[in-house]
PDB file of C-alpha atoms in Angstrom:
ATOM      1  CA  UNK A   1      19.826 -49.403  39.572  1.00  0.00           C
ATOM      2  CA  UNK A   2      20.673 -51.831  42.392  1.00  0.00           C
ATOM      3  CA  UNK A   3      21.698 -51.872  46.049  1.00  0.00           C
ATOM      4  CA  UNK A   4      25.445 -52.631  46.165  1.00  0.00           C
ATOM      5  CA  UNK A   5      25.079 -54.254  49.591  1.00  0.00           C
ATOM      6  CA  UNK A   6      22.166 -56.404  48.432  1.00  0.00           C
ATOM      7  CA  UNK A   7      22.153 -57.113  44.655  1.00  0.00           C
ATOM      8  CA  UNK A   8      18.784 -58.874  44.947  1.00  0.00           C
ATOM      9  CA  UNK A   9      17.232 -55.426  45.447  1.00  0.00           C
ATOM     10  CA  UNK A  10      17.051 -53.746  42.050  1.00  0.00           C
ATOM     11  CA  UNK A  11      14.828 -51.686  39.782  1.00  0.00           C
ATOM     12  CA  UNK A  12      14.739 -50.620  36.148  1.00  0.00           C
ATOM     13  CA  UNK A  13      12.209 -47.890  35.507  1.00  0.00           C
ATOM     14  CA  UNK A  14      11.213 -46.498  32.100  1.00  0.00           C
ATOM     15  CA  UNK A  15       9.233 -43.284  31.703  1.00  0.00           C
ATOM     16  CA  UNK A  16       7.754 -42.433  28.296  1.00  0.00           C
ATOM     17  CA  UNK A  17       5.637 -39.385  27.468  1.00  0.00           C
ATOM     18  CA  UNK A  18       3.920 -38.572  24.188  1.00  0.00           C
ATOM     19  CA  UNK A  19       2.537 -35.033  23.895  1.00  0.00           C
ATOM     20  CA  UNK A  20      -0.143 -33.606  21.618  1.00  0.00           C
ATOM     21  CA  UNK A  21       0.349 -29.868  21.070  1.00  0.00           C
ATOM     22  CA  UNK A  22      -2.181 -27.364  19.757  1.00  0.00           C
ATOM     23  CA  UNK A  23      -1.621 -23.659  19.171  1.00  0.00           C
ATOM     24  CA  UNK A  24      -3.641 -20.614  18.236  1.00  0.00           C
ATOM     25  CA  UNK A  25      -2.452 -17.160  17.198  1.00  0.00           C
ATOM     26  CA  UNK A  26      -4.605 -14.240  18.369  1.00  0.00           C
ATOM     27  CA  UNK A  27      -3.713 -11.191  16.334  1.00  0.00           C
ATOM     28  CA  UNK A  28      -0.005 -10.529  15.883  1.00  0.00           C
ATOM     29  CA  UNK A  29       1.000 -10.463  19.551  1.00  0.00           C
ATOM     30  CA  UNK A  30      -0.692 -13.354  21.374  1.00  0.00           C
ATOM     31  CA  UNK A  31      -0.186 -17.110  21.209  1.00  0.00           C
ATOM     32  CA  UNK A  32      -2.217 -19.753  23.068  1.00  0.00           C
ATOM     33  CA  UNK A  33      -0.789 -23.257  23.545  1.00  0.00           C
ATOM     34  CA  UNK A  34      -2.421 -26.426  24.859  1.00  0.00           C
ATOM     35  CA  UNK A  35      -0.478 -29.591  25.715  1.00  0.00           C
ATOM     36  CA  UNK A  36      -2.086 -32.993  26.263  1.00  0.00           C
ATOM     37  CA  UNK A  37       0.426 -35.604  27.547  1.00  0.00           C
ATOM     38  CA  UNK A  38       0.020 -39.380  27.624  1.00  0.00           C
ATOM     39  CA  UNK A  39       2.334 -41.109  30.084  1.00  0.00           C
ATOM     40  CA  UNK A  40       3.545 -44.710  30.090  1.00  0.00           C
ATOM     41  CA  UNK A  41       5.572 -46.042  33.027  1.00  0.00           C
ATOM     42  CA  UNK A  42       7.204 -49.496  32.988  1.00  0.00           C
ATOM     43  CA  UNK A  43       8.971 -50.848  36.072  1.00  0.00           C
ATOM     44  CA  UNK A  44      10.943 -54.056  36.487  1.00  0.00           C
ATOM     45  CA  UNK A  45      12.194 -54.750  40.025  1.00  0.00           C
ATOM     46  CA  UNK A  46      12.758 -57.468  42.574  1.00  0.00           C
ATOM     47  CA  UNK A  47       9.081 -57.043  43.491  1.00  0.00           C
ATOM     48  CA  UNK A  48       7.960 -57.871  39.940  1.00  0.00           C
ATOM     49  CA  UNK A  49       6.755 -55.923  36.922  1.00  0.00           C
ATOM     50  CA  UNK A  50       4.431 -52.934  37.108  1.00  0.00           C
ATOM     51  CA  UNK A  51       2.880 -50.858  34.317  1.00  0.00           C
ATOM     52  CA  UNK A  52       0.962 -47.616  34.641  1.00  0.00           C
ATOM     53  CA  UNK A  53      -0.323 -45.504  31.785  1.00  0.00           C
ATOM     54  CA  UNK A  54      -2.879 -42.839  31.039  1.00  0.00           C
ATOM     55  CA  UNK A  55      -3.545 -39.192  30.239  1.00  0.00           C
ATOM     56  CA  UNK A  56      -1.327 -36.808  32.177  1.00  0.00           C
ATOM     57  CA  UNK A  57      -1.898 -33.260  33.358  1.00  0.00           C
ATOM     58  CA  UNK A  58      -3.134 -30.902  30.631  1.00  0.00           C
ATOM     59  CA  UNK A  59      -1.335 -27.552  30.420  1.00  0.00           C
ATOM     60  CA  UNK A  60      -2.560 -24.258  28.949  1.00  0.00           C
ATOM     61  CA  UNK A  61      -0.187 -21.367  28.227  1.00  0.00           C
ATOM     62  CA  UNK A  62      -0.527 -17.841  26.887  1.00  0.00           C
ATOM     63  CA  UNK A  63       2.495 -16.062  25.396  1.00  0.00           C
ATOM     64  CA  UNK A  64       2.814 -12.386  24.484  1.00  0.00           C
ATOM     65  CA  UNK A  65       5.292 -11.196  21.853  1.00  0.00           C
ATOM     66  CA  UNK A  66       7.039  -8.139  23.264  1.00  0.00           C
ATOM     67  CA  UNK A  67       8.989  -7.388  20.134  1.00  0.00           C
ATOM     68  CA  UNK A  68       9.819  -8.845  16.732  1.00  0.00           C
ATOM     69  CA  UNK A  69      12.179  -6.769  14.619  1.00  0.00           C
ATOM     70  CA  UNK A  70      14.840  -7.102  11.962  1.00  0.00           C
ATOM     71  CA  UNK A  71      17.621  -4.816  10.787  1.00  0.00           C
ATOM     72  CA  UNK A  72      20.669  -4.702   8.544  1.00  0.00           C
ATOM     73  CA  UNK A  73      24.031  -3.485   9.792  1.00  0.00           C
ATOM     74  CA  UNK A  74      26.439  -1.283   7.846  1.00  0.00           C
ATOM     75  CA  UNK A  75      28.436  -4.438   7.022  1.00  0.00           C
ATOM     76  CA  UNK A  76      25.390  -6.107   5.460  1.00  0.00           C
ATOM     77  CA  UNK A  77      24.563  -8.505   8.291  1.00  0.00           C
ATOM     78  CA  UNK A  78      20.872  -9.286   8.672  1.00  0.00           C
ATOM     79  CA  UNK A  79      19.781  -9.368  12.322  1.00  0.00           C
ATOM     80  CA  UNK A  80      16.408 -10.603  13.563  1.00  0.00           C
ATOM     81  CA  UNK A  81      15.278 -10.614  17.206  1.00  0.00           C
ATOM     82  CA  UNK A  82      12.144 -11.845  18.962  1.00  0.00           C
ATOM     83  CA  UNK A  83      11.068 -11.937  22.631  1.00  0.00           C
ATOM     84  CA  UNK A  84       8.101 -13.834  24.087  1.00  0.00           C
ATOM     85  CA  UNK A  85       6.903 -13.739  27.712  1.00  0.00           C
ATOM     86  CA  UNK A  86       4.122 -15.933  29.013  1.00  0.00           C
ATOM     87  CA  UNK A  87       2.337 -17.738  31.807  1.00  0.00           C
ATOM     88  CA  UNK A  88       0.364 -20.926  32.117  1.00  0.00           C
ATOM     89  CA  UNK A  89      -1.555 -23.341  34.277  1.00  0.00           C
ATOM     90  CA  UNK A  90      -1.296 -27.131  34.620  1.00  0.00           C
ATOM     91  CA  UNK A  91      -4.542 -28.832  35.567  1.00  0.00           C
ATOM     92  CA  UNK A  92      -4.959 -32.044  37.643  1.00  0.00           C
ATOM     93  CA  UNK A  93      -6.290 -34.253  34.838  1.00  0.00           C
ATOM     94  CA  UNK A  94      -3.894 -37.170  35.416  1.00  0.00           C
ATOM     95  CA  UNK A  95      -4.355 -39.836  38.081  1.00  0.00           C
ATOM     96  CA  UNK A  96      -2.555 -39.657  41.434  1.00  0.00           C
ATOM     97  CA  UNK A  97      -3.239 -42.324  44.039  1.00  0.00           C
ATOM     98  CA  UNK A  98      -0.752 -42.957  46.863  1.00  0.00           C
ATOM     99  CA  UNK A  99      -0.587 -44.224  50.422  1.00  0.00           C
ATOM    100  CA  UNK A 100       1.006 -41.404  52.415  1.00  0.00           C
ATOM    101  CA  UNK A 101       2.205 -43.889  55.061  1.00  0.00           C
ATOM    102  CA  UNK A 102       4.120 -46.076  52.575  1.00  0.00           C
ATOM    103  CA  UNK A 103       7.914 -45.778  53.154  1.00  0.00           C
ATOM    104  CA  UNK A 104       8.384 -45.934  49.355  1.00  0.00           C
ATOM    105  CA  UNK A 105       6.234 -42.841  48.870  1.00  0.00           C
ATOM    106  CA  UNK A 106       8.811 -41.034  46.688  1.00  0.00           C
ATOM    107  CA  UNK A 107       9.050 -43.902  44.187  1.00  0.00           C
ATOM    108  CA  UNK A 108       5.272 -44.350  44.173  1.00  0.00           C
ATOM    109  CA  UNK A 109       4.634 -40.628  43.604  1.00  0.00           C
ATOM    110  CA  UNK A 110       7.018 -40.603  40.650  1.00  0.00           C
ATOM    111  CA  UNK A 111       5.090 -43.393  38.918  1.00  0.00           C
ATOM    112  CA  UNK A 112       1.723 -41.613  38.832  1.00  0.00           C
ATOM    113  CA  UNK A 113       0.376 -40.277  35.530  1.00  0.00           C
ATOM    114  CA  UNK A 114      -0.440 -36.916  37.144  1.00  0.00           C
ATOM    115  CA  UNK A 115       0.301 -34.828  40.239  1.00  0.00           C
ATOM    116  CA  UNK A 116      -3.344 -34.100  41.279  1.00  0.00           C
ATOM    117  CA  UNK A 117      -2.297 -30.488  41.871  1.00  0.00           C
ATOM    118  CA  UNK A 118      -2.997 -27.234  40.054  1.00  0.00           C
ATOM    119  CA  UNK A 119       0.369 -25.723  39.136  1.00  0.00           C
ATOM    120  CA  UNK A 120       1.470 -22.437  37.588  1.00  0.00           C
ATOM    121  CA  UNK A 121       4.184 -21.622  35.047  1.00  0.00           C
ATOM    122  CA  UNK A 122       6.126 -18.550  33.934  1.00  0.00           C
ATOM    123  CA  UNK A 123       8.264 -18.618  30.798  1.00  0.00           C
ATOM    124  CA  UNK A 124      10.385 -16.469  28.521  1.00  0.00           C
ATOM    125  CA  UNK A 125      11.805 -17.120  25.050  1.00  0.00           C
ATOM    126  CA  UNK A 126      14.385 -14.999  23.251  1.00  0.00           C
ATOM    127  CA  UNK A 127      15.440 -15.731  19.678  1.00  0.00           C
ATOM    128  CA  UNK A 128      18.120 -13.954  17.676  1.00  0.00           C
ATOM    129  CA  UNK A 129      19.411 -14.702  14.180  1.00  0.00           C
ATOM    130  CA  UNK A 130      22.414 -13.175  12.413  1.00  0.00           C
ATOM    131  CA  UNK A 131      22.462 -14.275   8.785  1.00  0.00           C
ATOM    132  CA  UNK A 132      22.450 -18.112   8.981  1.00  0.00           C
ATOM    133  CA  UNK A 133      23.307 -18.424  12.685  1.00  0.00           C
ATOM    134  CA  UNK A 134      20.486 -18.540  15.245  1.00  0.00           C
ATOM    135  CA  UNK A 135      20.489 -18.592  19.045  1.00  0.00           C
ATOM    136  CA  UNK A 136      17.305 -19.704  20.784  1.00  0.00           C
ATOM    137  CA  UNK A 137      17.150 -19.267  24.562  1.00  0.00           C
ATOM    138  CA  UNK A 138      14.332 -20.143  26.923  1.00  0.00           C
ATOM    139  CA  UNK A 139      13.672 -20.114  30.664  1.00  0.00           C
ATOM    140  CA  UNK A 140      10.733 -21.251  32.764  1.00  0.00           C
ATOM    141  CA  UNK A 141       9.669 -21.491  36.390  1.00  0.00           C
ATOM    142  CA  UNK A 142       7.013 -23.943  37.619  1.00  0.00           C
ATOM    143  CA  UNK A 143       5.254 -23.262  40.925  1.00  0.00           C
ATOM    144  CA  UNK A 144       3.621 -26.410  42.291  1.00  0.00           C
ATOM    145  CA  UNK A 145       0.820 -26.541  44.839  1.00  0.00           C
ATOM    146  CA  UNK A 146      -0.157 -29.265  47.306  1.00  0.00           C
ATOM    147  CA  UNK A 147      -2.639 -31.934  46.202  1.00  0.00           C
ATOM    148  CA  UNK A 148      -5.442 -33.582  48.207  1.00  0.00           C
ATOM    149  CA  UNK A 149      -2.931 -36.048  49.720  1.00  0.00           C
ATOM    150  CA  UNK A 150      -0.865 -33.071  50.974  1.00  0.00           C
ATOM    151  CA  UNK A 151       1.954 -34.119  48.628  1.00  0.00           C
ATOM    152  CA  UNK A 152       3.809 -31.294  46.876  1.00  0.00           C
ATOM    153  CA  UNK A 153       6.303 -31.726  44.070  1.00  0.00           C
ATOM    154  CA  UNK A 154       9.235 -29.316  44.285  1.00  0.00           C
ATOM    155  CA  UNK A 155       9.180 -26.097  42.284  1.00  0.00           C
ATOM    156  CA  UNK A 156      11.384 -26.244  39.207  1.00  0.00           C
ATOM    157  CA  UNK A 157      13.459 -23.711  37.267  1.00  0.00           C
ATOM    158  CA  UNK A 158      14.743 -24.694  33.837  1.00  0.00           C
ATOM    159  CA  UNK A 159      16.705 -22.918  31.131  1.00  0.00           C
ATOM    160  CA  UNK A 160      18.177 -23.864  27.780  1.00  0.00           C
ATOM    161  CA  UNK A 161      20.047 -22.254  24.917  1.00  0.00           C
ATOM    162  CA  UNK A 162      20.656 -23.693  21.443  1.00  0.00           C
ATOM    163  CA  UNK A 163      22.814 -22.497  18.569  1.00  0.00           C
ATOM    164  CA  UNK A 164      21.836 -23.539  15.048  1.00  0.00           C
ATOM    165  CA  UNK A 165      23.166 -22.983  11.530  1.00  0.00           C
ATOM    166  CA  UNK A 166      21.190 -23.105   8.272  1.00  0.00           C
ATOM    167  CA  UNK A 167      22.707 -25.040   5.361  1.00  0.00           C
ATOM    168  CA  UNK A 168      20.884 -24.894   2.029  1.00  0.00           C
ATOM    169  CA  UNK A 169      21.360 -27.702  -0.516  1.00  0.00           C
ATOM    170  CA  UNK A 170      19.260 -27.378  -3.674  1.00  0.00           C
ATOM    171  CA  UNK A 171      15.699 -26.994  -2.327  1.00  0.00           C
ATOM    172  CA  UNK A 172      16.431 -28.521   1.094  1.00  0.00           C
ATOM    173  CA  UNK A 173      17.499 -26.665   4.236  1.00  0.00           C
ATOM    174  CA  UNK A 174      19.480 -28.524   6.915  1.00  0.00           C
ATOM    175  CA  UNK A 175      19.650 -26.925  10.367  1.00  0.00           C
ATOM    176  CA  UNK A 176      22.065 -28.648  12.774  1.00  0.00           C
ATOM    177  CA  UNK A 177      21.917 -27.412  16.369  1.00  0.00           C
ATOM    178  CA  UNK A 178      23.738 -27.872  19.651  1.00  0.00           C
ATOM    179  CA  UNK A 179      22.833 -26.584  23.075  1.00  0.00           C
ATOM    180  CA  UNK A 180      22.893 -26.806  26.849  1.00  0.00           C
ATOM    181  CA  UNK A 181      20.036 -27.433  29.294  1.00  0.00           C
ATOM    182  CA  UNK A 182      19.892 -26.734  33.034  1.00  0.00           C
ATOM    183  CA  UNK A 183      17.273 -27.651  35.640  1.00  0.00           C
ATOM    184  CA  UNK A 184      17.093 -27.169  39.387  1.00  0.00           C
ATOM    185  CA  UNK A 185      14.267 -28.660  41.423  1.00  0.00           C
ATOM    186  CA  UNK A 186      13.376 -28.075  45.068  1.00  0.00           C
ATOM    187  CA  UNK A 187      12.643 -30.955  47.428  1.00  0.00           C
ATOM    188  CA  UNK A 188       9.233 -32.609  47.405  1.00  0.00           C
ATOM    189  CA  UNK A 189       7.152 -32.259  50.552  1.00  0.00           C
ATOM    190  CA  UNK A 190       4.498 -34.209  52.439  1.00  0.00           C
ATOM    191  CA  UNK A 191       2.306 -32.141  54.776  1.00  0.00           C
ATOM    192  CA  UNK A 192       4.774 -29.262  54.247  1.00  0.00           C
ATOM    193  CA  UNK A 193       7.747 -31.352  55.429  1.00  0.00           C
ATOM    194  CA  UNK A 194      10.574 -31.897  52.944  1.00  0.00           C
ATOM    195  CA  UNK A 195      11.202 -35.448  51.805  1.00  0.00           C
ATOM    196  CA  UNK A 196      14.766 -36.740  51.453  1.00  0.00           C
ATOM    197  CA  UNK A 197      16.369 -37.471  49.060  1.00  0.00           C
ATOM    198  CA  UNK A 198      14.343 -35.425  46.549  1.00  0.00           C
ATOM    199  CA  UNK A 199      15.224 -32.345  44.520  1.00  0.00           C
ATOM    200  CA  UNK A 200      18.477 -31.673  42.729  1.00  0.00           C
ATOM    201  CA  UNK A 201      20.166 -30.215  39.680  1.00  0.00           C
ATOM    202  CA  UNK A 202      20.634 -31.340  36.106  1.00  0.00           C
ATOM    203  CA  UNK A 203      23.061 -30.046  33.481  1.00  0.00           C
ATOM    204  CA  UNK A 204      22.961 -31.626  30.034  1.00  0.00           C
ATOM    205  CA  UNK A 205      23.989 -31.010  26.455  1.00  0.00           C
ATOM    206  CA  UNK A 206      22.028 -31.908  23.331  1.00  0.00           C
ATOM    207  CA  UNK A 207      22.500 -31.906  19.591  1.00  0.00           C
ATOM    208  CA  UNK A 208      20.083 -32.360  16.736  1.00  0.00           C
ATOM    209  CA  UNK A 209      19.339 -31.832  13.057  1.00  0.00           C
TER     210      UNK A 209
END
């Protein structure tokens, strides 16, 4: 991006995250997930080039399967449904180091590998399949707390729904999918005062195979 009134002021920021997932099933109803992210941030601006990388904030989640059933209708359609509800915690394992008096505090906060706050998550996942057509829908809410610098990232609600279709060729199954994603994030705050211009909404579509 650049300042239209002053083209010498510009920035190109790249954010890359690689995540290592681990999961454990406890009985037939419980699922434990652990996520270890590694963040790499590359910035090119009129001030020069800056790189920041390192382990991010580790998250732990527990999901409970409320139901998992299948049935066949009178017309021979096979229907399968599954509902998971869960909660989690994100721990301050990534690095967060800012100067609260810097006027570029928003940009600086966004380039840290962690938030230095302990945050909480609620999530739900509903899956339904009718013959070869599946619909997978998920929703989550993330409640963020203030860190030692009194900086608080805005709480975030996100939801997505994907439709997929199974195509079998010989011994290979192809599953194309298409879906929509929505996110809404509250404003960030410093010492409990909202920071402009932060927060906002995102609506996107995605497709895959």
